[in-house]
Structures are given as structure tokens and as C-alpha cells.
mmCIF file of C-alpha atoms in Angstrom:
data_model
loop_
_atom_site.group_PDB
_atom_site.id
_atom_site.type_symbol
_atom_site.label_atom_id
_atom_site.label_comp_id
_atom_site.label_asym_id
_atom_site.label_seq_id
_atom_site.Cartn_x
_atom_site.Cartn_y
_atom_site.Cartn_z
ATOM 1 C CA UNK A 1 179.771 -143.839 63.336
ATOM 2 C CA UNK A 2 181.205 -140.014 64.871
ATOM 3 C CA UNK A 3 178.468 -138.546 65.478
ATOM 4 C CA UNK A 4 178.564 -135.107 62.441
ATOM 5 C CA UNK A 5 177.987 -131.850 64.370
ATOM 6 C CA UNK A 6 174.300 -129.840 62.170
ATOM 7 C CA UNK A 7 175.582 -127.810 59.754
ATOM 8 C CA UNK A 8 174.654 -123.976 60.266
ATOM 9 C CA UNK A 9 171.815 -122.511 58.017
ATOM 10 C CA UNK A 10 173.699 -119.109 57.638
ATOM 11 C CA UNK A 11 177.012 -122.018 56.409
ATOM 12 C CA UNK A 12 173.865 -122.932 53.809
ATOM 13 C CA UNK A 13 173.475 -121.892 49.891
ATOM 14 C CA UNK A 14 170.510 -119.874 49.331
ATOM 15 C CA UNK A 15 167.753 -121.323 47.389
ATOM 16 C CA UNK A 16 167.990 -119.799 44.242
ATOM 17 C CA UNK A 17 171.559 -120.687 44.494
ATOM 18 C CA UNK A 18 170.858 -124.262 44.080
ATOM 19 C CA UNK A 19 170.613 -127.088 41.317
ATOM 20 C CA UNK A 20 167.355 -128.506 41.323
ATOM 21 C CA UNK A 21 167.054 -132.622 41.479
ATOM 22 C CA UNK A 22 168.236 -135.125 41.673
ATOM 23 C CA UNK A 23 166.871 -139.184 41.106
ATOM 24 C CA UNK A 24 167.830 -142.048 42.068
ATOM 25 C CA UNK A 25 166.895 -145.636 42.442
ATOM 26 C CA UNK A 26 167.723 -149.066 43.074
ATOM 27 C CA UNK A 27 170.483 -148.462 45.321
ATOM 28 C CA UNK A 28 172.130 -147.640 48.026
ATOM 29 C CA UNK A 29 172.472 -143.217 49.733
ATOM 30 C CA UNK A 30 174.979 -143.091 52.587
ATOM 31 C CA UNK A 31 176.584 -140.360 54.514
ATOM 32 C CA UNK A 32 180.564 -139.131 54.079
ATOM 33 C CA UNK A 33 181.290 -136.116 55.612
ATOM 34 C CA UNK A 34 179.271 -133.076 53.767
ATOM 35 C CA UNK A 35 178.805 -134.973 50.590
ATOM 36 C CA UNK A 36 175.304 -137.688 50.149
ATOM 37 C CA UNK A 37 176.493 -140.726 48.347
ATOM 38 C CA UNK A 38 174.668 -142.980 46.112
ATOM 39 C CA UNK A 39 176.494 -147.364 46.062
ATOM 40 C CA UNK A 40 175.266 -149.733 43.917
ATOM 41 C CA UNK A 41 177.515 -152.476 41.579
ATOM 42 C CA UNK A 42 178.176 -150.105 38.732
ATOM 43 C CA UNK A 43 179.983 -148.439 41.423
ATOM 44 C CA UNK A 44 179.282 -144.897 43.861
ATOM 45 C CA UNK A 45 178.570 -141.842 43.152
ATOM 46 C CA UNK A 46 179.342 -138.446 45.770
ATOM 47 C CA UNK A 47 176.482 -135.657 45.400
ATOM 48 C CA UNK A 48 177.246 -132.546 47.963
ATOM 49 C CA UNK A 49 173.869 -132.448 49.435
ATOM 50 C CA UNK A 50 173.288 -129.284 50.692
ATOM 51 C CA UNK A 51 173.553 -128.190 46.538
ATOM 52 C CA UNK A 52 170.971 -130.262 45.395
ATOM 53 C CA UNK A 53 166.723 -128.435 46.475
ATOM 54 C CA UNK A 54 165.582 -132.077 46.398
ATOM 55 C CA UNK A 55 166.433 -135.884 46.018
ATOM 56 C CA UNK A 56 163.882 -138.410 45.206
ATOM 57 C CA UNK A 57 163.794 -141.891 46.316
ATOM 58 C CA UNK A 58 163.254 -144.177 42.993
ATOM 59 C CA UNK A 59 162.029 -148.427 43.460
ATOM 60 C CA UNK A 60 164.995 -150.417 44.720
ATOM 61 C CA UNK A 61 166.375 -147.486 47.259
ATOM 62 C CA UNK A 62 168.074 -147.713 50.939
ATOM 63 C CA UNK A 63 168.496 -144.897 52.707
ATOM 64 C CA UNK A 64 171.148 -144.673 56.339
ATOM 65 C CA UNK A 65 169.955 -142.574 58.403
ATOM 66 C CA UNK A 66 172.708 -140.922 58.863
ATOM 67 C CA UNK A 67 171.918 -139.525 55.210
ATOM 68 C CA UNK A 68 168.363 -138.951 56.482
ATOM 69 C CA UNK A 69 170.349 -135.950 58.522
ATOM 70 C CA UNK A 70 171.698 -134.813 56.484
ATOM 71 C CA UNK A 71 169.720 -134.099 54.018
ATOM 72 C CA UNK A 72 167.567 -132.370 56.721
ATOM 73 C CA UNK A 73 170.470 -129.983 58.247
ATOM 74 C CA UNK A 74 171.181 -129.383 54.941
ATOM 75 C CA UNK A 75 167.362 -128.364 53.713
ATOM 76 C CA UNK A 76 167.309 -130.312 51.283
ATOM 77 C CA UNK A 77 164.003 -131.897 50.333
ATOM 78 C CA UNK A 78 163.216 -136.014 49.974
ATOM 79 C CA UNK A 79 161.155 -136.840 47.864
ATOM 80 C CA UNK A 80 160.010 -140.710 48.481
ATOM 81 C CA UNK A 81 158.530 -141.672 45.063
ATOM 82 C CA UNK A 82 156.931 -144.457 43.575
ATOM 83 C CA UNK A 83 156.962 -146.596 40.242
ATOM 84 C CA UNK A 84 157.138 -143.909 37.355
ATOM 85 C CA UNK A 85 157.902 -141.065 39.816
ATOM 86 C CA UNK A 86 154.661 -139.671 40.328
ATOM 87 C CA UNK A 87 154.176 -139.799 43.725
ATOM 88 C CA UNK A 88 155.664 -138.019 46.199
ATOM 89 C CA UNK A 89 155.823 -138.738 50.706
ATOM 90 C CA UNK A 90 158.417 -137.059 52.099
ATOM 91 C CA UNK A 91 160.017 -133.148 52.974
ATOM 92 C CA UNK A 92 162.448 -131.585 54.907
ATOM 93 C CA UNK A 93 163.258 -128.015 56.858
ATOM 94 C CA UNK A 94 163.197 -125.154 55.686
ATOM 95 C CA UNK A 95 166.347 -122.267 55.197
ATOM 96 C CA UNK A 96 164.152 -120.153 56.759
ATOM 97 C CA UNK A 97 164.480 -118.842 60.409
ATOM 98 C CA UNK A 98 161.418 -116.555 60.105
ATOM 99 C CA UNK A 99 157.660 -117.401 60.094
ATOM 100 C CA UNK A 100 157.510 -113.875 57.716
ATOM 101 C CA UNK A 101 156.392 -115.652 54.305
ATOM 102 C CA UNK A 102 154.035 -117.764 56.534
ATOM 103 C CA UNK A 103 152.263 -115.598 58.409
ATOM 104 C CA UNK A 104 151.589 -113.870 55.259
ATOM 105 C CA UNK A 105 150.802 -116.485 53.423
ATOM 106 C CA UNK A 106 147.810 -117.238 56.441
ATOM 107 C CA UNK A 107 146.428 -113.834 56.420
ATOM 108 C CA UNK A 108 146.098 -113.920 52.595
ATOM 109 C CA UNK A 109 144.407 -117.262 52.441
ATOM 110 C CA UNK A 110 142.230 -116.304 55.334
ATOM 111 C CA UNK A 111 140.707 -113.216 54.046
ATOM 112 C CA UNK A 112 138.680 -113.374 50.291
ATOM 113 C CA UNK A 113 140.019 -110.561 48.356
ATOM 114 C CA UNK A 114 143.697 -110.719 49.467
ATOM 115 C CA UNK A 115 142.808 -114.562 48.367
ATOM 116 C CA UNK A 116 141.921 -113.183 45.230
ATOM 117 C CA UNK A 117 144.241 -110.583 44.771
ATOM 118 C CA UNK A 118 146.518 -112.991 44.770
ATOM 119 C CA UNK A 119 144.828 -115.113 42.669
ATOM 120 C CA UNK A 120 144.361 -112.248 39.826
ATOM 121 C CA UNK A 121 148.256 -111.636 40.014
ATOM 122 C CA UNK A 122 148.230 -115.305 39.545
ATOM 123 C CA UNK A 123 146.735 -114.772 36.180
ATOM 124 C CA UNK A 124 148.411 -112.198 35.142
ATOM 125 C CA UNK A 125 152.257 -113.804 35.680
ATOM 126 C CA UNK A 126 151.350 -116.316 33.386
ATOM 127 C CA UNK A 127 148.600 -115.121 30.521
ATOM 128 C CA UNK A 128 149.735 -110.884 30.227
ATOM 129 C CA UNK A 129 148.041 -108.164 29.131
ATOM 130 C CA UNK A 130 144.628 -109.020 29.853
ATOM 131 C CA UNK A 131 142.080 -107.244 31.965
ATOM 132 C CA UNK A 132 140.719 -109.390 35.431
ATOM 133 C CA UNK A 133 140.771 -106.963 37.822
ATOM 134 C CA UNK A 134 136.764 -107.450 38.473
ATOM 135 C CA UNK A 135 136.471 -110.887 38.050
ATOM 136 C CA UNK A 136 135.768 -113.129 40.205
ATOM 137 C CA UNK A 137 137.501 -116.912 40.520
ATOM 138 C CA UNK A 138 134.567 -118.554 38.934
ATOM 139 C CA UNK A 139 135.624 -116.529 36.244
ATOM 140 C CA UNK A 140 139.308 -116.696 35.700
ATOM 141 C CA UNK A 141 138.646 -120.119 36.252
ATOM 142 C CA UNK A 142 137.040 -120.408 32.485
ATOM 143 C CA UNK A 143 140.311 -117.682 31.328
ATOM 144 C CA UNK A 144 142.472 -120.478 32.281
ATOM 145 C CA UNK A 145 140.813 -123.540 31.690
ATOM 146 C CA UNK A 146 140.149 -121.307 28.416
ATOM 147 C CA UNK A 147 144.445 -120.349 28.016
ATOM 148 C CA UNK A 148 145.379 -123.968 28.895
ATOM 149 C CA UNK A 149 143.567 -126.462 26.993
ATOM 150 C CA UNK A 150 145.151 -124.128 23.462
ATOM 151 C CA UNK A 151 148.298 -125.080 25.175
ATOM 152 C CA UNK A 152 147.905 -128.318 24.988
ATOM 153 C CA UNK A 153 146.398 -127.934 21.121
ATOM 154 C CA UNK A 154 149.304 -125.630 20.351
ATOM 155 C CA UNK A 155 151.288 -128.108 21.402
ATOM 156 C CA UNK A 156 150.069 -131.020 20.122
ATOM 157 C CA UNK A 157 149.603 -129.058 16.016
ATOM 158 C CA UNK A 158 153.729 -127.953 16.223
ATOM 159 C CA UNK A 159 154.191 -132.126 17.097
ATOM 160 C CA UNK A 160 151.617 -134.365 15.820
ATOM 161 C CA UNK A 161 150.992 -136.200 18.867
ATOM 162 C CA UNK A 162 147.453 -136.693 19.362
ATOM 163 C CA UNK A 163 145.148 -135.229 22.319
ATOM 164 C CA UNK A 164 141.747 -135.504 23.790
ATOM 165 C CA UNK A 165 142.162 -134.415 26.944
ATOM 166 C CA UNK A 166 144.059 -134.840 30.321
ATOM 167 C CA UNK A 167 143.619 -137.729 31.818
ATOM 168 C CA UNK A 168 145.565 -139.154 35.440
ATOM 169 C CA UNK A 169 145.077 -142.118 37.026
ATOM 170 C CA UNK A 170 147.340 -142.189 40.021
ATOM 171 C CA UNK A 171 146.668 -145.778 40.942
ATOM 172 C CA UNK A 172 146.729 -146.951 36.904
ATOM 173 C CA UNK A 173 149.176 -145.482 35.577
ATOM 174 C CA UNK A 174 149.518 -147.864 31.982
ATOM 175 C CA UNK A 175 145.729 -146.581 32.014
ATOM 176 C CA UNK A 176 146.211 -144.051 30.933
ATOM 177 C CA UNK A 177 148.408 -142.958 27.201
ATOM 178 C CA UNK A 178 151.696 -142.162 26.443
ATOM 179 C CA UNK A 179 151.331 -138.424 26.598
ATOM 180 C CA UNK A 180 149.640 -138.166 29.371
ATOM 181 C CA UNK A 181 152.454 -140.640 30.959
ATOM 182 C CA UNK A 182 154.437 -138.533 29.618
ATOM 183 C CA UNK A 183 152.772 -135.130 31.077
ATOM 184 C CA UNK A 184 152.452 -136.978 34.606
ATOM 185 C CA UNK A 185 156.073 -137.510 35.311
ATOM 186 C CA UNK A 186 157.082 -133.778 33.598
ATOM 187 C CA UNK A 187 154.794 -131.984 36.379
ATOM 188 C CA UNK A 188 155.808 -134.734 39.336
ATOM 189 C CA UNK A 189 159.752 -133.728 38.804
ATOM 190 C CA UNK A 190 158.577 -130.053 38.805
ATOM 191 C CA UNK A 191 156.403 -130.405 41.800
ATOM 192 C CA UNK A 192 159.149 -132.124 44.186
ATOM 193 C CA UNK A 193 161.132 -128.933 42.955
ATOM 194 C CA UNK A 194 158.852 -126.321 43.629
ATOM 195 C CA UNK A 195 157.662 -128.351 46.564
ATOM 196 C CA UNK A 196 161.482 -127.864 47.893
ATOM 197 C CA UNK A 197 161.830 -124.035 46.830
ATOM 198 C CA UNK A 198 157.882 -123.692 49.689
ATOM 199 C CA UNK A 199 159.702 -124.980 51.962
ATOM 200 C CA UNK A 200 163.271 -124.057 52.478
ATOM 201 C CA UNK A 201 161.908 -121.255 51.689
ATOM 202 C CA UNK A 202 158.906 -120.968 55.414
ATOM 203 C CA UNK A 203 156.029 -121.198 54.069
ATOM 204 C CA UNK A 204 152.765 -124.346 53.478
ATOM 205 C CA UNK A 205 153.000 -125.702 50.991
ATOM 206 C CA UNK A 206 149.165 -126.890 51.720
ATOM 207 C CA UNK A 207 148.249 -123.259 51.980
ATOM 208 C CA UNK A 208 146.977 -122.691 48.179
ATOM 209 C CA UNK A 209 145.291 -119.506 47.211
ATOM 210 C CA UNK A 210 143.663 -121.578 43.680
ATOM 211 C CA UNK A 211 143.628 -124.901 44.490
ATOM 212 C CA UNK A 212 142.883 -125.875 48.076
ATOM 213 C CA UNK A 213 142.216 -129.111 50.437
ATOM 214 C CA UNK A 214 145.312 -130.701 49.379
ATOM 215 C CA UNK A 215 148.809 -130.620 51.745
ATOM 216 C CA UNK A 216 150.734 -129.444 49.076
ATOM 217 C CA UNK A 217 148.216 -126.567 46.971
ATOM 218 C CA UNK A 218 150.138 -124.288 47.370
ATOM 219 C CA UNK A 219 152.663 -126.281 45.337
ATOM 220 C CA UNK A 220 149.731 -126.895 42.352
ATOM 221 C CA UNK A 221 149.188 -123.113 42.145
ATOM 222 C CA UNK A 222 152.842 -121.875 41.906
ATOM 223 C CA UNK A 223 154.462 -125.158 39.383
ATOM 224 C CA UNK A 224 150.822 -124.556 37.443
ATOM 225 C CA UNK A 225 153.142 -120.604 37.275
ATOM 226 C CA UNK A 226 155.640 -122.117 34.517
ATOM 227 C CA UNK A 227 153.956 -125.580 33.022
ATOM 228 C CA UNK A 228 153.628 -123.576 29.369
ATOM 229 C CA UNK A 229 157.149 -123.402 29.241
ATOM 230 C CA UNK A 230 158.889 -126.688 30.622
ATOM 231 C CA UNK A 231 156.603 -129.313 31.759
ATOM 232 C CA UNK A 232 153.656 -129.752 29.005
ATOM 233 C CA UNK A 233 156.088 -128.700 25.581
ATOM 234 C CA UNK A 234 158.604 -131.269 26.840
ATOM 235 C CA UNK A 235 155.707 -133.964 26.849
ATOM 236 C CA UNK A 236 154.495 -133.544 23.665
ATOM 237 C CA UNK A 237 158.238 -133.599 22.831
ATOM 238 C CA UNK A 238 159.744 -136.983 24.280
ATOM 239 C CA UNK A 239 156.243 -138.814 22.496
ATOM 240 C CA UNK A 240 156.411 -137.398 19.313
ATOM 241 C CA UNK A 241 160.044 -138.724 19.339
ATOM 242 C CA UNK A 242 159.450 -142.421 20.853
ATOM 243 C CA UNK A 243 161.679 -142.164 23.027
ATOM 244 C CA UNK A 244 161.864 -146.015 24.517
ATOM 245 C CA UNK A 245 162.178 -144.760 28.336
ATOM 246 C CA UNK A 246 159.608 -142.411 27.953
ATOM 247 C CA UNK A 247 159.477 -140.841 31.822
ATOM 248 C CA UNK A 248 163.165 -141.091 32.502
ATOM 249 C CA UNK A 249 163.640 -139.402 29.124
ATOM 250 C CA UNK A 250 161.711 -136.486 30.501
ATOM 251 C CA UNK A 251 162.473 -136.285 34.032
ATOM 252 C CA UNK A 252 165.878 -135.694 32.646
ATOM 253 C CA UNK A 253 164.612 -132.998 30.438
ATOM 254 C CA UNK A 254 162.983 -131.151 32.638
ATOM 255 C CA UNK A 255 165.627 -131.694 34.951
ATOM 256 C CA UNK A 256 168.196 -129.331 31.718
ATOM 257 C CA UNK A 257 165.243 -127.538 30.891
ATOM 258 C CA UNK A 258 164.851 -126.651 34.790
ATOM 259 C CA UNK A 259 167.821 -125.154 35.097
ATOM 260 C CA UNK A 260 168.430 -123.560 31.812
ATOM 261 C CA UNK A 261 165.197 -121.253 32.478
ATOM 262 C CA UNK A 262 166.066 -120.505 35.911
ATOM 263 C CA UNK A 263 163.119 -121.772 37.606
ATOM 264 C CA UNK A 264 164.036 -122.066 40.594
ATOM 265 C CA UNK A 265 164.916 -119.279 41.248
ATOM 266 C CA UNK A 266 162.058 -117.449 39.088
ATOM 267 C CA UNK A 267 160.168 -119.228 41.628
ATOM 268 C CA UNK A 268 162.137 -117.811 44.867
ATOM 269 C CA UNK A 269 161.618 -114.232 43.127
ATOM 270 C CA UNK A 270 157.239 -115.165 42.677
ATOM 271 C CA UNK A 271 156.431 -116.478 46.622
ATOM 272 C CA UNK A 272 157.735 -112.914 47.129
ATOM 273 C CA UNK A 273 155.940 -111.319 44.991
ATOM 274 C CA UNK A 274 152.802 -113.277 45.514
ATOM 275 C CA UNK A 275 153.453 -112.972 49.137
ATOM 276 C CA UNK A 276 154.037 -109.129 48.516
ATOM 277 C CA UNK A 277 157.956 -109.700 50.752
ATOM 278 C CA UNK A 278 160.941 -108.239 49.406
ATOM 279 C CA UNK A 279 163.791 -110.972 48.250
ATOM 280 C CA UNK A 280 166.428 -109.022 50.273
ATOM 281 C CA UNK A 281 164.458 -110.087 52.904
ATOM 282 C CA UNK A 282 167.350 -111.585 56.034
ATOM 283 C CA UNK A 283 164.740 -115.572 56.756
ATOM 284 C CA UNK A 284 167.410 -116.441 58.599
ATOM 285 C CA UNK A 285 167.602 -114.095 61.791
ATOM 286 C CA UNK A 286 167.045 -116.799 64.745
ATOM 287 C CA UNK A 287 164.669 -114.942 66.768
ATOM 288 C CA UNK A 288 161.550 -116.103 69.052
ATOM 289 C CA UNK A 289 158.801 -113.569 70.022
ATOM 290 C CA UNK A 290 155.049 -113.376 71.970
ATOM 291 C CA UNK A 291 152.456 -112.993 70.004
ATOM 292 C CA UNK A 292 149.633 -110.267 71.681
ATOM 293 C CA UNK A 293 146.273 -108.621 70.299
ATOM 294 C CA UNK A 294 147.955 -105.342 71.335
ATOM 295 C CA UNK A 295 151.190 -104.616 69.803
ATOM 296 C CA UNK A 296 151.640 -107.244 67.738
ATOM 297 C CA UNK A 297 154.923 -108.945 68.871
ATOM 298 C CA UNK A 298 157.105 -108.270 72.279
ATOM 299 C CA UNK A 299 160.195 -110.233 72.801
ATOM 300 C CA UNK A 300 160.318 -113.503 73.852
ATOM 301 C CA UNK A 301 162.809 -115.136 76.796
ATOM 302 C CA UNK A 302 161.360 -112.395 79.983
ATOM 303 C CA UNK A 303 159.555 -112.645 82.245
ATOM 304 C CA UNK A 304 156.499 -110.642 81.992
ATOM 305 C CA UNK A 305 155.108 -110.754 85.640
ATOM 306 C CA UNK A 306 155.321 -107.188 86.824
ATOM 307 C CA UNK A 307 153.553 -105.800 83.033
ATOM 308 C CA UNK A 308 150.682 -108.654 83.892
ATOM 309 C CA UNK A 309 150.671 -107.269 87.915
ATOM 310 C CA UNK A 310 152.102 -110.932 89.007
ATOM 311 C CA UNK A 311 149.745 -114.062 89.521
#
């Protein structure tokens, strides 16, 4: 196959203008120009790769080098998922060529005062109308835990699905009861989309403010903002309806709810808000600067031998 020219970042759809995710399994994935193709014994489908935030590759999927090259060029997150779609293995490149958001994220994570401020903002984005000024992280965790427990109980009362506690066993999916299986499948789909948005904005998935120590800590932080209106009620609804294809039905409904509630667009706005950046800021300008502890940054591409007094 002739080598295709790379797609310039400026020609790609913005993250907030994309569809959520595509799940594929038991097929061969390849590339035809700017389209991703998936072929099985029923035929072939073609999807514009740049229109997606993430592609989930399930069991039995074979992916060509050209297909992965296309996803990388489009800034589309490639997610290899295990059985039931609850494991996450990889992601693509950023749509941003500026590190503005990443630097601000690192700055706020590194300062206990700024980090606490972001954690309080996250709480208020989920549970509005409360006064959290002056609360410590321990107090925030206590309030958040109580509110989330009530969300689960309310959905249990609404649907009649029994609820005791969250019980997720990554090494034995079948060991959990149906509602916990549905929650795991729903959360995994949401995590994949949120991860794709975070990466596309140039932020680090691992630099979390509430969660810490995991490569997707910030993904969990941001995804938590939307669970009460997306994944939790969907999981209870699917179990209450007695769907035979529990995980597949859950995943498709999460995909539809993400579109209905404009979760991708909201995630872009919320990440900018949490990091104190203007959403209109152009993060695609390809500028390489040099760090200077006195002047912050200086222009790259120049020789500073005379300024430094020579060698």
C-alpha cells in the first residue's frame, strides 16, 4: 500500500465536535484513505476515524498497522478492552500541540492549596448548593461518599433492583452480581471516552486531584462528574429490564446517553474550567520554547551562545 500523507492537526474535528466511541469485536480492522474499516463474515463497515473520540477493540479483533497509523494521526484514542469491555490498554496522541493545559494541571496538582481548590470545585460541579469552603480533603471525601451512596439507593428504589455495595472484581467479572457487572461495563465505556478527551486536550490522564497513584487518576476524577446522570441509572435500568446481553446493552445505552447529554462537549469545558484556562485558547499552535527560571520562557530555534558569554 502506498504511504498516505499524515493528516494535519488543524484539519481534524475538535474534540467537542466528535462522536463518543465505536466498539468492535471479532473482526479485521483496516484503513481505506481516511476511513476505518471493520470486516467480518457479515460484510464491511466504514467509519470516518476523525469523527470518533475513541475506538474500543474487543476480543477477536485484528488491527492493521495502517489502521493504527490513521487513529494516531486523527488523535483518536485506541482502546484495547478485554472480555466484557472492562480492561483498558492504550491511547493515541493529543490534538493539542501546546502544553499549556498540561503545565497548569501539573502546577495545580503539585500545590496542596491549589489541589484542594480543584477538589472543592469538582465536588460543587456534582453537588451544587453546598458550602465547601474551608473543608479538608477528608471532609470532602466523607460528604462525597454519603451523597454517592444515596444516588445508588435512590436508583435501587426507583427500579426495584436490590443494592448492597459496589463490588468490582477485575480478575473475575462473573463473581459480581448483575448490577455490579452492569456498573463495571458502563463505567468502562465512560472512562474510555473521558480518557480520549483528556488525552486529546494534551492533559495527563495520571495527574489526578482526588484520585492518585494510578495512570488514569485524572480520568476517574473527571468521569465521576457524570456518573450520577449517565452510568449509574443506565446500569440499574438494564438490570431491572432483565436484558440478556447485559454488558452489550449497557454499553450501547451509555454511548447514546453520552450523545444526548453532550458529555464530550461538557468534559472539554469542565477540564478547562478546573484548570483555569480559556476554552477559546488555541492549543494547536506549534511553538517550541525554552524554559528560563528568570524569564519563564524564551524563544526556541535560536543560538544563545553570545548571551551566555560563549563557551
